[in-house]
Structure formats: structure tokens, C-alpha cells
Short mmCIF file of C-alpha atoms in Angstrom, two decimals:
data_model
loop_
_atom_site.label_atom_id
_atom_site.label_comp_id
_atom_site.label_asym_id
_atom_site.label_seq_id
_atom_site.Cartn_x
_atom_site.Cartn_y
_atom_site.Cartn_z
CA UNK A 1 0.00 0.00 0.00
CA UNK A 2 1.00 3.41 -0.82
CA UNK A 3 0.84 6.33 1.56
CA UNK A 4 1.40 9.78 1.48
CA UNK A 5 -0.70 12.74 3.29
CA UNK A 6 -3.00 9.85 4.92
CA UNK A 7 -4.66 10.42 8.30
CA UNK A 8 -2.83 8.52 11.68
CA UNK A 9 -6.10 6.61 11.54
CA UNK A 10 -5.33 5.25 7.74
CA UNK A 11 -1.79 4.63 9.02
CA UNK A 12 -2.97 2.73 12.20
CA UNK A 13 -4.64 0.35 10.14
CA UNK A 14 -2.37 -0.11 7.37
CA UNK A 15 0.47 -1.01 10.07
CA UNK A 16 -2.71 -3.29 11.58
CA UNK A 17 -3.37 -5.13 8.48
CA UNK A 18 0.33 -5.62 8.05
CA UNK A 19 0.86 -6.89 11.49
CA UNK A 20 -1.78 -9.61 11.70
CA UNK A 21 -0.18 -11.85 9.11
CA UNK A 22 2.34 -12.96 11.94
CA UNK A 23 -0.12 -14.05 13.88
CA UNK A 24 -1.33 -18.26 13.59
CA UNK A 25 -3.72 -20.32 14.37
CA UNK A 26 -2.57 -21.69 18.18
CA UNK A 27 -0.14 -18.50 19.20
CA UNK A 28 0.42 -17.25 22.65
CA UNK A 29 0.89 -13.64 22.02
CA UNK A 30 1.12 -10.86 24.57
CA UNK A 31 -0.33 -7.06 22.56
CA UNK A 32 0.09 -4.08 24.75
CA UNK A 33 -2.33 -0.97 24.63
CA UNK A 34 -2.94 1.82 21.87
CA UNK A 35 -5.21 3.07 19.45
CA UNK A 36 -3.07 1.00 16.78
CA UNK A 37 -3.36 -2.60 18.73
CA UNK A 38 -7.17 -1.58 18.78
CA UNK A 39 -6.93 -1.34 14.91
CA UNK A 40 -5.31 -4.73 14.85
CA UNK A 41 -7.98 -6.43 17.27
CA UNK A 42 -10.67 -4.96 14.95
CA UNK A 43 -9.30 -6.66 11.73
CA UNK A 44 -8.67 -10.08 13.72
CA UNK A 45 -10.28 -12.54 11.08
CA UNK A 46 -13.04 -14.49 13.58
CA UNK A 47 -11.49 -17.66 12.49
CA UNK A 48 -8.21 -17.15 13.96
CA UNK A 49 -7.58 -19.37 17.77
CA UNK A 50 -5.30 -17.47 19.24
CA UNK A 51 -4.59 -16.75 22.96
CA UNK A 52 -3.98 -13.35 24.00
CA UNK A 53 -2.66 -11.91 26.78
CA UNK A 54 -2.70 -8.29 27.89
CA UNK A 55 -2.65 -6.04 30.58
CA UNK A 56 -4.76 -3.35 28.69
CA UNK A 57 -7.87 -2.49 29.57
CA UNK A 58 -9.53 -1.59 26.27
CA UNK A 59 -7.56 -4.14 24.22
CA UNK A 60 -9.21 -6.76 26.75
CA UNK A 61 -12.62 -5.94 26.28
CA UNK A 62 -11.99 -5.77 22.40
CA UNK A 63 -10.50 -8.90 22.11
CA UNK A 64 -13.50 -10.19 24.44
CA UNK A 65 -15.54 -9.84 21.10
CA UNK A 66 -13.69 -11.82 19.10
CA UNK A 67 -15.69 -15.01 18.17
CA UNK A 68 -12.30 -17.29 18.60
CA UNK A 69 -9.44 -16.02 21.22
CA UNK A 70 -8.71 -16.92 24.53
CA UNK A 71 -8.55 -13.74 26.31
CA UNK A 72 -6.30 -13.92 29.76
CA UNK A 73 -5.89 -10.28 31.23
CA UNK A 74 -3.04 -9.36 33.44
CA UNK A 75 -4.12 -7.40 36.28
CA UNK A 76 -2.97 -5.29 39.40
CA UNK A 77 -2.93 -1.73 39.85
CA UNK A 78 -4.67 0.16 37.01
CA UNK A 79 -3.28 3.26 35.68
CA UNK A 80 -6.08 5.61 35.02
CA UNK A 81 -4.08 7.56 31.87
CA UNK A 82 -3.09 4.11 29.83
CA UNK A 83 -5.94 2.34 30.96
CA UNK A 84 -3.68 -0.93 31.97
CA UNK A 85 -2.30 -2.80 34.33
CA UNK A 86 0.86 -2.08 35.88
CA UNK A 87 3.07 -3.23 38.74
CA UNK A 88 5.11 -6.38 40.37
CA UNK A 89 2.12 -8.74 39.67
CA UNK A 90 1.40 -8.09 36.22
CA UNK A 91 5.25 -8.03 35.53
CA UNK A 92 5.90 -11.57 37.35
CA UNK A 93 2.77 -12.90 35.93
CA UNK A 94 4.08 -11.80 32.44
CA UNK A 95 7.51 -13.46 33.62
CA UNK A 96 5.75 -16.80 33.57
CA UNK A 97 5.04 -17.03 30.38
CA UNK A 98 6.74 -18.48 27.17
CA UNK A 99 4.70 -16.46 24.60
CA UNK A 100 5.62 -16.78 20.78
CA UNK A 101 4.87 -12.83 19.84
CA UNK A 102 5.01 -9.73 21.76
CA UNK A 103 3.08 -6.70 20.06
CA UNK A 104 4.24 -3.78 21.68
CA UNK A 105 2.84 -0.12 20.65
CA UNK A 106 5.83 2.17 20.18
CA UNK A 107 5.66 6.03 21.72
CA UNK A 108 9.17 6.60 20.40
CA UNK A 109 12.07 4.24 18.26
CA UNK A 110 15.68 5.71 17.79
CA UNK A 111 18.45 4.25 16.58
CA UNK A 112 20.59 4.73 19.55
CA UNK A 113 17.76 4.47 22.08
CA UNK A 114 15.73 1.89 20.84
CA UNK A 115 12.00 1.72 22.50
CA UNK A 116 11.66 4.25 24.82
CA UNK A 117 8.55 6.15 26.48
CA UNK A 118 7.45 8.12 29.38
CA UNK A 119 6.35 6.41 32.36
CA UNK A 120 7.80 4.32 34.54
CA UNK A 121 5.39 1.75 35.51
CA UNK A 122 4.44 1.27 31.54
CA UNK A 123 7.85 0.80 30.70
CA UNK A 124 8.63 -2.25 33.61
CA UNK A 125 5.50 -3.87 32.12
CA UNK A 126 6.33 -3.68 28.82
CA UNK A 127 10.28 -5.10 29.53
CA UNK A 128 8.43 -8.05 30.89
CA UNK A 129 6.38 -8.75 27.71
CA UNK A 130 9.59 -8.31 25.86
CA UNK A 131 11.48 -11.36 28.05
CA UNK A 132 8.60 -13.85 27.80
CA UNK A 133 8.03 -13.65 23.82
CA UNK A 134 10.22 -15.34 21.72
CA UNK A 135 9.75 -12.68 18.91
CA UNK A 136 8.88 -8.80 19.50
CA UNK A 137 7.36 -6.89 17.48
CA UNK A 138 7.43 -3.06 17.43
CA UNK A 139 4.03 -1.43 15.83
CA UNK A 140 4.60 2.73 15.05
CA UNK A 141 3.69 4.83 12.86
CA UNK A 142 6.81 6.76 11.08
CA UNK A 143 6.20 10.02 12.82
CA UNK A 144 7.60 8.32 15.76
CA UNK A 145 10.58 6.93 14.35
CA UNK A 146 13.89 8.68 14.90
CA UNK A 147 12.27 10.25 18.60
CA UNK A 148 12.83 9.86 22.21
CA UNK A 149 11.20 9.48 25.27
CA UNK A 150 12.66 9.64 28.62
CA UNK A 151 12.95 6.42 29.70
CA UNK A 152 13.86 2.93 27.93
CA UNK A 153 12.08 0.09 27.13
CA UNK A 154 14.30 -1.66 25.58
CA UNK A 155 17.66 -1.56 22.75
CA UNK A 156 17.16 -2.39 19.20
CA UNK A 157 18.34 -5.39 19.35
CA UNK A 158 15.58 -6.57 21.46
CA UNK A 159 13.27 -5.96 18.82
CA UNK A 160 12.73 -8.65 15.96
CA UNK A 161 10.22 -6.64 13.55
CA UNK A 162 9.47 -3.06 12.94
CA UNK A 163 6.03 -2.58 11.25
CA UNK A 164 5.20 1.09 9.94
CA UNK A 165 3.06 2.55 7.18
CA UNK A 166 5.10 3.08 5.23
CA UNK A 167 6.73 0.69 2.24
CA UNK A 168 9.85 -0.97 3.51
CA UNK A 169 12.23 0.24 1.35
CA UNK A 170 11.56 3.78 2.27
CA UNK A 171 14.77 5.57 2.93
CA UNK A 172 13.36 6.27 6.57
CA UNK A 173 13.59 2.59 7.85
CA UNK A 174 16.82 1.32 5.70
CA UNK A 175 19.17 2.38 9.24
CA UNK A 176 16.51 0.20 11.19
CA UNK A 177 17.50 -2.46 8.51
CA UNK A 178 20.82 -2.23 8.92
CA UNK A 179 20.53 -2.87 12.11
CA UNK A 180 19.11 -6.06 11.91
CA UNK A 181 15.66 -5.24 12.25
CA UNK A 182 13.01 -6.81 9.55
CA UNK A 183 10.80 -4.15 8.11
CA UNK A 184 7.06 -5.02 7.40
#
């Protein structure tokens, strides 16, 4: 798909539609939060058995709709601005898993950085989904590539697969290549 001046919405599900081909029939895959993994949960095809685990709020009742996929939310304490849950429970519970994907929403991918975003809590969760997947897969939109947030979630070479809008041999994700990274 080609994009140019598209809306984030557009973008959202264009990185959505891209991402849900790496999901099978029989997965254990751990999705974080955002308006993007909300895109993908939409498009889920009903046919697809898949178990899911999250510690997101919204992303837990929207996967509750899907016809086929064992739902298995996460909590603790719930953090009222990302709607999830966060602390040492959901982070040793997430620790006990051998999942085969990790989706993880991206605030902010850098080179040097790698995943990084703003709070805290959010970030400790999100390490843990990292450890227990055998594969992790970064979801952003290209506006946050090459940006920074305060604190890290992990290097690039934690991450397996960077899915963006745009085309993959855009001159904006060939350093991510280089790196190591696949581009979707």
C-alpha cells in the first residue's frame, strides 16, 4: 500500500493489516495498549484461535468480542491515563510465560535508544512482555521513528520486527534495517 498525506487513523490500520499476518492459528501472544493494537484487534479474522494476553484495559474488552481467542488479562494496579495494568504482579505474571509474539505499541524508536517512552510503571511492564516472547514486534507509525522518550524500554536489538506505514524500502527505515531489524 501506498501512503502519502494519509490520516494517523489510515496509518494505524495499514500497520494493523500488516501486522496480523504474523499471527497463527494456536499462538500465545502478549499485545500491549494503543489506538493501533485496537486497529489490529478490529481486523482479527473471527477464524483465527489465538490466545492473547494483555494487561490493557480496552484491548481486553476488544478482544472479548472476538468469536475465537482466549482472552487472559493481566491485572494489578490500574493506571487511570493508559488504561492498563501495571506493577510487580502483572510483571511476574508476564515473567511466567513463554509467549511466541510480543506486540508492543511504540511512543518513540531511535536508533541509539531503541524503545523508549514516558512512564515508569508502563515501561517495567512492557520489559516483561519483551522477556517472555520469543519474537517482538514493534508497531509505530513513522512520525515516531527517529524520537525519544525519557525512559527505555528496551535496545534495538531486542526488537525482531518493525512494522510502519510506510513501504519498507523507504529511505526512513533502511538504518533500522541495517541494524538487523526486519521491516514489514
Amino acid at each position: 500500500m501506498k501512503v502519502s498525506k494519509s490520516t494517523p487513523c489510515l496509518k494505524k490500520k495499514i500497520i494493523a493489516h500488516k501486522a496480523i499476518d504474523l499471527i497463527k492459528d494456536g499462538m500465545l501472544v502478549v499485545i500491549s495498549g494503543g489506538t493501533t493494537m485496537r486497529e489490529l484487534v478490529n481486523m482479527l479474522p473471527p477464524d483465527l484461535n489465538v490466545t492473547f494476553v494483555t494487561t490493557n484495559v480496552p484491548i481486553a474488552l476488544e478482544l472479548l468480542e472476538h468469536p475465537n481467542a482466549e482472552v487472559i488479562f493481566l491485572g494489578n494496579k490500574l493506571l487511570k491515563s493508559a488504561q492498563m495494568a501495571v506493577g510487580a504482579e502483572a510483571v511476574q505474571r508476564l515473567g511466567q510465560l513463554k509467549a511466541d509474539l510480543c506486540l508492543l505499541g511504540t511512543n518513540s524508536i531511535d536508533l541509539q535508544m531503541g524503545i523508549t517512552d514516558l512512564e515508569w510503571e508502563i515501561i517495567e511492564v512492557k520489559k516483561a512482555m519483551i522477556a517472555c516472547a520469543q519474537k517482538t514486534v514493534s508497531l509505530a507509525i513513522s512520525e515516531k521513528l527517529n524520537s525519544i522518550q525519557r525512559l527505555q524500554v528496551c535496545p534495538l536489538d531486542q526488537v525482531d520486527i518493525l512494522i510502519t506505514e510506510l513501504d519498507p524500502s523507504n529511505e526512513k527505515l533502511q538504518p533500522y534495517a541495517k541494524r538487523g531489524l526486519t521491516i514489514l
